[in-house]
mmCIF file of C-alpha atoms in Angstrom:
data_model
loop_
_atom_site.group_PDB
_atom_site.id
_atom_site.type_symbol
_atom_site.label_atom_id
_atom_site.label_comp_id
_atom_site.label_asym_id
_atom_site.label_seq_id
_atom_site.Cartn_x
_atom_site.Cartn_y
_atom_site.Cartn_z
ATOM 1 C CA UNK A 1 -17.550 -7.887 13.419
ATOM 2 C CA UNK A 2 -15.121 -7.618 17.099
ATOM 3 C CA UNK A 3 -13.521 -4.683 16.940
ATOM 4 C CA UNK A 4 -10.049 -4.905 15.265
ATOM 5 C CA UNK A 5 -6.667 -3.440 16.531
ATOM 6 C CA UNK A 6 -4.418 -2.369 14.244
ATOM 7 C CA UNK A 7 -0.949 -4.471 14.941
ATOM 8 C CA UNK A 8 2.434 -2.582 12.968
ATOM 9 C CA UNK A 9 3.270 -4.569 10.351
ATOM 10 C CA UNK A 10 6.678 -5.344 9.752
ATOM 11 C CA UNK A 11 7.004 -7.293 6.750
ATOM 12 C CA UNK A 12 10.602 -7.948 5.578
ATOM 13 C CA UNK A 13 11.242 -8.421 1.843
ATOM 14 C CA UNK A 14 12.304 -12.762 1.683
ATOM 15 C CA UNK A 15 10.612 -13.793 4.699
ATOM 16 C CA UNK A 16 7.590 -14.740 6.035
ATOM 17 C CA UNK A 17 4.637 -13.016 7.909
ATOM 18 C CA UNK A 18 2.761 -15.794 10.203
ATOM 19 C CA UNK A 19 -0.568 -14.944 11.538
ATOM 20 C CA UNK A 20 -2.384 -17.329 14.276
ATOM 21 C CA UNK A 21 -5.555 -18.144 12.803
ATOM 22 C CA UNK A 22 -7.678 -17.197 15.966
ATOM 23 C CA UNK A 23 -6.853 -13.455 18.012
ATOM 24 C CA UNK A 24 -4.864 -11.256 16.805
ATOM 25 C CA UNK A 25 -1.438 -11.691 17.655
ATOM 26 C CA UNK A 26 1.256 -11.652 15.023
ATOM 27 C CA UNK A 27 4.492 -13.324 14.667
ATOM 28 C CA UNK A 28 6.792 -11.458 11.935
ATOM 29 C CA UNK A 29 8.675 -13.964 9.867
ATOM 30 C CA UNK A 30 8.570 -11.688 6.983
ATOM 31 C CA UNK A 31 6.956 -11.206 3.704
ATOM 32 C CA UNK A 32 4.049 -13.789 3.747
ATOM 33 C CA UNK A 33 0.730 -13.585 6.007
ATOM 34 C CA UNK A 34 -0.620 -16.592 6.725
ATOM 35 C CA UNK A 35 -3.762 -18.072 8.382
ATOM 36 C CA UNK A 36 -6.236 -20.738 8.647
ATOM 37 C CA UNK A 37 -8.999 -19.239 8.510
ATOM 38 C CA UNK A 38 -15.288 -21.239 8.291
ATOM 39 C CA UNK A 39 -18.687 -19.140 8.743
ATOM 40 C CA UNK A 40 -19.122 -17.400 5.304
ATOM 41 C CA UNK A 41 -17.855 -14.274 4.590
ATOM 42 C CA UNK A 42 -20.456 -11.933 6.387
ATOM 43 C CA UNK A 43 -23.027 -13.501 4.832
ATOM 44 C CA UNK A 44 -26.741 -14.210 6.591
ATOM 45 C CA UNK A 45 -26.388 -17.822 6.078
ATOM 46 C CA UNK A 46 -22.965 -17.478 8.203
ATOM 47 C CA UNK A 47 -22.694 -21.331 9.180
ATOM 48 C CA UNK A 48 -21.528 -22.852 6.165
ATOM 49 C CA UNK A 49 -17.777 -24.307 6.382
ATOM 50 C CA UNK A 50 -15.286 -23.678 3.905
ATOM 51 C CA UNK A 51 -12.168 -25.721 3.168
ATOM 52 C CA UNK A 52 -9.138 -24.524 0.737
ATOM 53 C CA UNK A 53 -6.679 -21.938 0.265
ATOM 54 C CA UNK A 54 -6.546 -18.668 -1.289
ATOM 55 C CA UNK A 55 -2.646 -17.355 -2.001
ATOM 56 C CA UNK A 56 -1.958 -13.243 -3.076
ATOM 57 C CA UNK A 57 1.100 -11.303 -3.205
ATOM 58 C CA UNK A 58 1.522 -7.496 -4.097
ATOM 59 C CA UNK A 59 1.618 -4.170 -2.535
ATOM 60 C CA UNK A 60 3.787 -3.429 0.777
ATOM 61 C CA UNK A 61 1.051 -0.180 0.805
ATOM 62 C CA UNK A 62 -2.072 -2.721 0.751
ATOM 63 C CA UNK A 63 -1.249 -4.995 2.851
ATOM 64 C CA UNK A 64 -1.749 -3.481 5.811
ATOM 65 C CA UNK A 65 -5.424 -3.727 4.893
ATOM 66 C CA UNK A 66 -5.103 -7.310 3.737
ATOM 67 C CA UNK A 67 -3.481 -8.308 6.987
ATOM 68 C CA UNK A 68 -6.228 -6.809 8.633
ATOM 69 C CA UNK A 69 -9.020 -8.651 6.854
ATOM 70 C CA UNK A 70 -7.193 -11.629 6.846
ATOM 71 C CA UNK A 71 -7.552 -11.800 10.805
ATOM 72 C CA UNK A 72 -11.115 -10.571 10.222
ATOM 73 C CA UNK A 73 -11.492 -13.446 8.049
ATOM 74 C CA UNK A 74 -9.711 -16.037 10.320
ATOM 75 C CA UNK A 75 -12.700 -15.424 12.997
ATOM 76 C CA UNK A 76 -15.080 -16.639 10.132
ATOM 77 C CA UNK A 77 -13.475 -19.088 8.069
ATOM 78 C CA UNK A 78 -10.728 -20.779 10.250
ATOM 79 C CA UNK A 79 -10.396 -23.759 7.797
ATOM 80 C CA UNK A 80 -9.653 -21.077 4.738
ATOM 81 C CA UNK A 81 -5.515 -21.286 4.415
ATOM 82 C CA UNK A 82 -4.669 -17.707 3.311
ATOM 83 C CA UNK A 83 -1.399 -16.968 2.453
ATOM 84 C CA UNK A 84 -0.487 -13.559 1.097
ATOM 85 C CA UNK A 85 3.154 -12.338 0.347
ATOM 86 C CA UNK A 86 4.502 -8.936 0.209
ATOM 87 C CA UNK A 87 6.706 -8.659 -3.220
ATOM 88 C CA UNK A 88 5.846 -4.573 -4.252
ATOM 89 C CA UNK A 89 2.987 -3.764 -6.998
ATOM 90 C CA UNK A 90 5.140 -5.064 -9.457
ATOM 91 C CA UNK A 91 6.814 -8.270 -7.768
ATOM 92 C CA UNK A 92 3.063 -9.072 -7.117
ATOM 93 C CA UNK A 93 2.310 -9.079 -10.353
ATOM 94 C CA UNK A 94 5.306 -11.174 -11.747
ATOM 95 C CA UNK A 95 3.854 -14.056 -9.841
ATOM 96 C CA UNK A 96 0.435 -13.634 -10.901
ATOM 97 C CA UNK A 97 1.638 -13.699 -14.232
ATOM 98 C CA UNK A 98 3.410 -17.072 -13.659
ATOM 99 C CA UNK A 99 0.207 -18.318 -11.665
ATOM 100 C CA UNK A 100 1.357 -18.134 -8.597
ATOM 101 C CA UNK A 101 -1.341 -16.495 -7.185
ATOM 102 C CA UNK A 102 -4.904 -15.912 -7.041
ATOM 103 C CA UNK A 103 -5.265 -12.408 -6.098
ATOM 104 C CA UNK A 104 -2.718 -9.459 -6.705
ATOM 105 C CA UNK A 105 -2.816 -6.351 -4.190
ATOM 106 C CA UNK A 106 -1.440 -3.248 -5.950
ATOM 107 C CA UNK A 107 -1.029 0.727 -4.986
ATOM 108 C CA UNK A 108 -0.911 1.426 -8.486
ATOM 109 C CA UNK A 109 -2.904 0.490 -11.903
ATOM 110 C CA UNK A 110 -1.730 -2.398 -13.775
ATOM 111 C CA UNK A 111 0.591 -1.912 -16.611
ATOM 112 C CA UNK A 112 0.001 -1.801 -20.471
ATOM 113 C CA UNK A 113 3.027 -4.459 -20.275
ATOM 114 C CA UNK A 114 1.584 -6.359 -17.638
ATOM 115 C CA UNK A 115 -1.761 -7.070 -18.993
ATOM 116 C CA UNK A 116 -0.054 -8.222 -22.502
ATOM 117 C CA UNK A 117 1.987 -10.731 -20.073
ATOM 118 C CA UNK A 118 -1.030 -11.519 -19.034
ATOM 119 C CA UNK A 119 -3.067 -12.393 -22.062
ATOM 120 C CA UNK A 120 -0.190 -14.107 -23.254
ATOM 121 C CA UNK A 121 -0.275 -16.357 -20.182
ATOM 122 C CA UNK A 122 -3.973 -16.671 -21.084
ATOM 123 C CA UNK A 123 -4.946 -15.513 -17.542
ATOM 124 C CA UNK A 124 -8.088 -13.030 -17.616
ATOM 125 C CA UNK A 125 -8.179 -10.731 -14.489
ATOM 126 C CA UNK A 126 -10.737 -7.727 -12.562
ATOM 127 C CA UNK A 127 -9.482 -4.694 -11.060
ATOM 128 C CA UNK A 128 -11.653 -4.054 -7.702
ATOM 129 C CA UNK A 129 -10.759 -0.943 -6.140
ATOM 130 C CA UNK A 130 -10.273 -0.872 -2.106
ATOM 131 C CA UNK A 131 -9.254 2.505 -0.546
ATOM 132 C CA UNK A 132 -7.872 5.842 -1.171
ATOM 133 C CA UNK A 133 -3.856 6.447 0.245
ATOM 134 C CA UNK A 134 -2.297 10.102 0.466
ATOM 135 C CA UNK A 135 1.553 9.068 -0.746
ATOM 136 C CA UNK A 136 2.861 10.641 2.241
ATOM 137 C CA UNK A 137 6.292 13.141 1.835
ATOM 138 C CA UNK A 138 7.787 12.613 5.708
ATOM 139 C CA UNK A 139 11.454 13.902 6.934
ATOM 140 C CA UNK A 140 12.945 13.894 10.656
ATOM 141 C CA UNK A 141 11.518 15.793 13.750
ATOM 142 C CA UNK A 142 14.443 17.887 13.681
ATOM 143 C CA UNK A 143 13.910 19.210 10.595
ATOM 144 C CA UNK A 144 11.896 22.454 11.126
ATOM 145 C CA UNK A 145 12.349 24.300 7.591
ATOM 146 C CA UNK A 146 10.993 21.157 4.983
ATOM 147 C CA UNK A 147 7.330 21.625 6.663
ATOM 148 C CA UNK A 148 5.571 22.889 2.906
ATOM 149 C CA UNK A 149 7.313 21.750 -0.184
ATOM 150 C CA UNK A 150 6.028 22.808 -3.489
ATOM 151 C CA UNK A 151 5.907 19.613 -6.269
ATOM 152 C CA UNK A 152 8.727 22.213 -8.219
ATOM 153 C CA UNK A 153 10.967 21.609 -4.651
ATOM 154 C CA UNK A 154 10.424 18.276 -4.423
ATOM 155 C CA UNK A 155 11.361 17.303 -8.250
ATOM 156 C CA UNK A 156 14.560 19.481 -7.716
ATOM 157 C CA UNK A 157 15.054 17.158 -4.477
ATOM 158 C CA UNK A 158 14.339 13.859 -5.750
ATOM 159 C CA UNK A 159 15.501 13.902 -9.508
ATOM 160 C CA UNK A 160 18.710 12.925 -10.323
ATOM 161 C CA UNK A 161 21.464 15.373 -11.819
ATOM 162 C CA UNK A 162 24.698 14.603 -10.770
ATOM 163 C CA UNK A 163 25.414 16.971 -7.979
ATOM 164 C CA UNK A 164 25.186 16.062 -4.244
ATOM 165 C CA UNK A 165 22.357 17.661 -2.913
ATOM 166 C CA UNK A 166 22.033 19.894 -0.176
ATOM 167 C CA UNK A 167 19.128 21.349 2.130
ATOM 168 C CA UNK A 168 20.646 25.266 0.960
ATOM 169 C CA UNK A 169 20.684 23.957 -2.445
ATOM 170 C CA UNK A 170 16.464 23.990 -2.420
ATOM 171 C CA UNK A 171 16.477 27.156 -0.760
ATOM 172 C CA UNK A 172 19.593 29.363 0.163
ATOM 173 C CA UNK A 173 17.587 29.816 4.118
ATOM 174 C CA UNK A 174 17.889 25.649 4.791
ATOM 175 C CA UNK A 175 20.798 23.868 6.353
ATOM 176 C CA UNK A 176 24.137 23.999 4.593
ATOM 177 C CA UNK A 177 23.826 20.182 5.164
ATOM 178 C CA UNK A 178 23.841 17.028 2.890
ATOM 179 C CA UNK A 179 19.961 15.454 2.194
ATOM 180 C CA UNK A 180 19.824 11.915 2.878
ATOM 181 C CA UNK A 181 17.108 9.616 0.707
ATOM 182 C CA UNK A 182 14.707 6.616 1.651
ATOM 183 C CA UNK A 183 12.769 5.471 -1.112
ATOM 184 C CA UNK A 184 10.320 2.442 -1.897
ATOM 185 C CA UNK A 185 11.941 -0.038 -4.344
ATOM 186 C CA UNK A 186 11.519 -0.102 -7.549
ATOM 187 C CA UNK A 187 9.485 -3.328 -7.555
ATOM 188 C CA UNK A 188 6.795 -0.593 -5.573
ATOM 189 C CA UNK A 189 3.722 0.643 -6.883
ATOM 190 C CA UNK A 190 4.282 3.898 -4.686
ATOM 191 C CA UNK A 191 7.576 4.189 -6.410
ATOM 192 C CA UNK A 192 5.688 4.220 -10.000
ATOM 193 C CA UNK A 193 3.086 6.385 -8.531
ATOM 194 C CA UNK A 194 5.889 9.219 -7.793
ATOM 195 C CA UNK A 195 8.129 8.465 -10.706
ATOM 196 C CA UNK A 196 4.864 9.145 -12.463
ATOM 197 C CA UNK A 197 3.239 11.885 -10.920
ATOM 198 C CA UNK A 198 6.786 14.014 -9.336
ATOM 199 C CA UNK A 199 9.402 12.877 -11.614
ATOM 200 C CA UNK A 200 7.622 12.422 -14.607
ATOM 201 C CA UNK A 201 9.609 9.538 -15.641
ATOM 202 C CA UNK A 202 13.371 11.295 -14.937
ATOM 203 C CA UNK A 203 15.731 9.099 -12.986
ATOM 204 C CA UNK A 204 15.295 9.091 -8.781
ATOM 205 C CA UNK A 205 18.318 10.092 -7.461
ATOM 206 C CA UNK A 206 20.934 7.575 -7.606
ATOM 207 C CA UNK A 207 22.095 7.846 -3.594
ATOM 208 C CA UNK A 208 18.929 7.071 -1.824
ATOM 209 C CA UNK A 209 18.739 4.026 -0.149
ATOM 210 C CA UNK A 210 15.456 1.798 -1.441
ATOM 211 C CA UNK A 211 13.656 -0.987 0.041
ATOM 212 C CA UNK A 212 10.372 -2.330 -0.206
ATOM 213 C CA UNK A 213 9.798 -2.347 3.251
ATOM 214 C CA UNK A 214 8.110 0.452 4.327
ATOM 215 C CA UNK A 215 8.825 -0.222 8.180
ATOM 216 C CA UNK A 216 12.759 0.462 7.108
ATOM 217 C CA UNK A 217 12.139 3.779 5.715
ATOM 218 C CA UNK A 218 10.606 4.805 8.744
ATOM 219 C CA UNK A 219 13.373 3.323 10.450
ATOM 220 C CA UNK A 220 15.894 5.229 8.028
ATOM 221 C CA UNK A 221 13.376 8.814 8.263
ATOM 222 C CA UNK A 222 13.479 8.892 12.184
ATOM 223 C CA UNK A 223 17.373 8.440 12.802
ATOM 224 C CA UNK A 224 18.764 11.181 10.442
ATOM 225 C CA UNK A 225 18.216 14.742 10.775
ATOM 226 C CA UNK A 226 18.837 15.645 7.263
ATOM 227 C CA UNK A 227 16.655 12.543 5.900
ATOM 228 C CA UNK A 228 13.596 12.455 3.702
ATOM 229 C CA UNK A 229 11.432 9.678 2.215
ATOM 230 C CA UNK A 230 8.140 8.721 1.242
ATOM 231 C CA UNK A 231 5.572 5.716 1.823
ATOM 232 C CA UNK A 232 1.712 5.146 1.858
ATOM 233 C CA UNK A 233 -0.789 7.152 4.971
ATOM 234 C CA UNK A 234 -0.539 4.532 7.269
ATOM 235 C CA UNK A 235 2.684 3.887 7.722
ATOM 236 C CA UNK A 236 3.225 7.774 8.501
ATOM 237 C CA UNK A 237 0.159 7.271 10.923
ATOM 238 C CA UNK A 238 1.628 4.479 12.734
ATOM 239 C CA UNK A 239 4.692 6.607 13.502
ATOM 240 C CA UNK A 240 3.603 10.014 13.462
ATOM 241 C CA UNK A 241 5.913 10.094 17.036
ATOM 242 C CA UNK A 242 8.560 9.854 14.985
ATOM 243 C CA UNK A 243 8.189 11.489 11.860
ATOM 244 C CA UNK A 244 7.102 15.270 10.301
ATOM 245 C CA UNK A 245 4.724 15.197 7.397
ATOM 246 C CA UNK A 246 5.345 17.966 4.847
ATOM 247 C CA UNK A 247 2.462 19.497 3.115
ATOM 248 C CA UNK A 248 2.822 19.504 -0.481
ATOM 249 C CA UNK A 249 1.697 22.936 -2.260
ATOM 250 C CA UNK A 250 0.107 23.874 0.903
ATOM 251 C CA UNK A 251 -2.411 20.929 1.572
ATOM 252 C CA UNK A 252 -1.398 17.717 4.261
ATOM 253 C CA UNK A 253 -2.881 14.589 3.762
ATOM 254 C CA UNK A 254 -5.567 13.846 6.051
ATOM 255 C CA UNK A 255 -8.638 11.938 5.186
ATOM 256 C CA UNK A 256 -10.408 14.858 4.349
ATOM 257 C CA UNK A 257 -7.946 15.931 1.930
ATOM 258 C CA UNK A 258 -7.358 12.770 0.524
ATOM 259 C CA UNK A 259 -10.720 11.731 -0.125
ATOM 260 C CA UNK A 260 -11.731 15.194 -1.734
ATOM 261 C CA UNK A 261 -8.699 15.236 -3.825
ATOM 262 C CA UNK A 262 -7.345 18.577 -2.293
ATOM 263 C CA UNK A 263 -4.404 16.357 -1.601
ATOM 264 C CA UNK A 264 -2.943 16.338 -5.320
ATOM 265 C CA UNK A 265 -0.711 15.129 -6.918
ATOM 266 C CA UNK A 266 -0.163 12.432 -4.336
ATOM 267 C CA UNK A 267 -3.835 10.990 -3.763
ATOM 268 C CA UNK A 268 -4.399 7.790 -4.997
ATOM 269 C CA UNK A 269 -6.877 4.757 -5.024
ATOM 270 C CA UNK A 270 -5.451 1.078 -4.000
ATOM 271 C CA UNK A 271 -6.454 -1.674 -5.605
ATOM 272 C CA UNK A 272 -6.312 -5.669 -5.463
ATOM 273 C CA UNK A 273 -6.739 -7.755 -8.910
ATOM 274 C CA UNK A 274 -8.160 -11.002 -9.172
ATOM 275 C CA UNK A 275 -8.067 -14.082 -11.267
ATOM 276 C CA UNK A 276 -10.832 -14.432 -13.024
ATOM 277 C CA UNK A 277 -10.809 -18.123 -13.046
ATOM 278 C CA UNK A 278 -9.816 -18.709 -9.421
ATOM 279 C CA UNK A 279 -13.104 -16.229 -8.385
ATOM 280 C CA UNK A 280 -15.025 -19.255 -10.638
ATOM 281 C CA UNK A 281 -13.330 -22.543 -9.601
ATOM 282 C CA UNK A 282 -11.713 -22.277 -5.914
ATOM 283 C CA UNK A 283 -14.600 -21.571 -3.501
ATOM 284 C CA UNK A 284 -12.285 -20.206 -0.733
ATOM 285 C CA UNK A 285 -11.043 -17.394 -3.379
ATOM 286 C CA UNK A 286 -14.287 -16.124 -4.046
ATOM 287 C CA UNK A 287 -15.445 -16.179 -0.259
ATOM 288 C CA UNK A 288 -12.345 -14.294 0.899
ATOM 289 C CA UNK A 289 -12.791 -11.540 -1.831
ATOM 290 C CA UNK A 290 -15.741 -11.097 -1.170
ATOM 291 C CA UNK A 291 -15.509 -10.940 2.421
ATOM 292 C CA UNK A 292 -12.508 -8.321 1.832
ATOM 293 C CA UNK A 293 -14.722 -5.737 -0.391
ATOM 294 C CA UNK A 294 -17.158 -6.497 2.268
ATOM 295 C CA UNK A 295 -14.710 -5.083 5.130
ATOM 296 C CA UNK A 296 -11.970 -3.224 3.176
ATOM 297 C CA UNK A 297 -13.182 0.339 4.127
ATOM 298 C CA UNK A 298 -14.122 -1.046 8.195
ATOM 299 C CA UNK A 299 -10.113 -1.945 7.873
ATOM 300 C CA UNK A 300 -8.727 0.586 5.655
ATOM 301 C CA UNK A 301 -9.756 3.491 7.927
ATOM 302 C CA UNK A 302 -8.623 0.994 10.862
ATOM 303 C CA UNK A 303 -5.203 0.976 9.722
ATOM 304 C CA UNK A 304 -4.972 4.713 8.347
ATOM 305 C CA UNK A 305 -6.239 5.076 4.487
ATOM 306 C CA UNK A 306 -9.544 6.336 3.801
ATOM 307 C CA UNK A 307 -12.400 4.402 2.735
ATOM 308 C CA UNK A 308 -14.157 4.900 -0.549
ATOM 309 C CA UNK A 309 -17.850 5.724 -0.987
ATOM 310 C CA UNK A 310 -20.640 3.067 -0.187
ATOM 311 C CA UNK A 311 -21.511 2.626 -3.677
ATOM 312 C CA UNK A 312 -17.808 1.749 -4.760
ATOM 313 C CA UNK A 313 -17.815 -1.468 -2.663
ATOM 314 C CA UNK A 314 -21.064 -2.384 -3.867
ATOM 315 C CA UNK A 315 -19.930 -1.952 -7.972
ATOM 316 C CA UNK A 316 -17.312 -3.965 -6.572
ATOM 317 C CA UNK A 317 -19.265 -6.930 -5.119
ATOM 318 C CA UNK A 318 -21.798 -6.813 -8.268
ATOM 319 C CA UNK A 319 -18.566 -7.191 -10.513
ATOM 320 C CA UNK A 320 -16.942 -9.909 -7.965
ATOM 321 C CA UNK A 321 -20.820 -11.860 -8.044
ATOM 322 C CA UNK A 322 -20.810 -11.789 -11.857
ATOM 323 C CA UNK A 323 -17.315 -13.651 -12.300
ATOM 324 C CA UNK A 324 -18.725 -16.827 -10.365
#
């Protein structure tokens, strides 16, 4: 495999993400990566062409993985059309509910309510795990007291009660100064993951500004002193010039602590679903899948998450195989 450079993704929620299929240079159109992408998918036998197209949607968190392997994949498969959209966890899986879609990328599990909608639409699916992500607590440069929040401090910062928050308010030694809120969308599986895990199901507070683009939050983080958000490992990697990390109950995310689970409550696998049929019937689904679970932890570390164990990706390939 050439060695890969990571290339910031900025995927905008309603447009669409072109990519070339040969190099890796990136146009940014918005939410949809796209590429023609023949050799089999790391396979011995690497000479056999492939014709089709494969379409996913899904996580804003997993995609920078996807993106990655789907320039990987353009190198091997250039007559493969792969087109994969950027909707959130839960937009994702709306259109692979309606069919849409062959593959759903998610930073979350699926849903009770989403695999009913699912076996209603008579559409059988596999979870294959990818990486590991540290849900990543970041807040301005300037701020110099918010470097170790507790997960007591951060549900009295991020639940909703009526009052307008301030720094002093979380502890009396803190700025006297309004907090300011970037949050994924709701549509996010890392908003479900912290709803579920920090706020325990209590409402997010109702002033922060959401979007499920990750690249704004970052945007929104580094130009307010008195900001605070949180997003998936990479994208605090990718910016790290512009951004503090805060340690939650004394541990900060790093690979290490991530993949141990010393990073907790916030560590958390990543996942992409498939459909089981398209893995049977469309060729050019299988191949990229495969080729993905093949690469995911080469990319995943390339782009900032943390790869899972050996034996994890080959479950994953002995589940894929037996859906063909």
């Amino acid at each position: 495999m050439k060695k890969w450079k990571y290339l910031t993704m900025t995927a905008v929620m309603g447009s669409a993400l072109m990519l070339g299929a040969c190099g890796s240079d990136s146009a940014q159109n918005g939410n949809n990566t796209e590429t023609n992408a023949p050799a089999s998918s790391g396979q011995e036998a690497a000479d056999e062409k492939l014709q089709g197209s494969v379409a996913g949607d899904g996580s804003s968190t997993v995609a920078p993985i996807i993106e990655a392997v789907v320039e990987e994949y353009a190198g091997t498969q250039p007559d493969v059309k792969v087109s994969v959209g950027v909707s959130g966890t839960g937009g994702g899986f709306e259109k692979f509910i309606a069919g849409e879609t062959d593959f759903s990328n998610a930073s979350r599990n699926i849903k009770d309510e989403e695999k009913a909608k699912l076996e209603e639409a008579g559409i059988d699916f596999t979870e294959l795990a990818l990486a590991y992500d540290g849900l990543s607590v970041v807040v301005n440069p300037e701020n110099d007291w918010a470097k170790d929040l507790t997960v007591e401090q951060l549900q009295k910062i991020w639940i909703e009660d009526g009052t307008e928050k301030k720094w002093s308010d979380i502890d009396p030694s803190w700025p006297n100064e309004k907090i300011v809120y970037y949050s994924p969308g709701t549509d996010s599986g890392t908003y479900d993951y912290f709803d579920e895990v920090i706020l325990d199901g209590a409402d997010l507070v109702s002033s922060a500004t959401l979007s499920e683009d990750d690249n704004m939050l970052v945007q929104g983080v580094a130009g307010d002193k008195n900001a605070i958000g949180f997003f998936g490992y990479a994208y605090y990697l990718e910016n790290k010039d512009k951004l503090n990390i805060v340690k939650v109950n004394g541990v900060e995310p790093t690979n290490e602590t991530i993949e141990g689970g010393e990073y907790t409550p916030l560590s958390r696998p990543l996942f992409t679903y498939v459909k089981n049929s398209a893995m049977k019937d469309n060729e050019a689904a299988y191949d990229f899948i495969k080729f993905t679970l093949e690469n995911a932890g080469d990319m995943a570390e390339a782009v900032g998450y943390v790869r899972l164990p050996e034996e994890k990706y080959t479950e994953g390939l002995k589940t894929l195989e037996g859906l063909k």
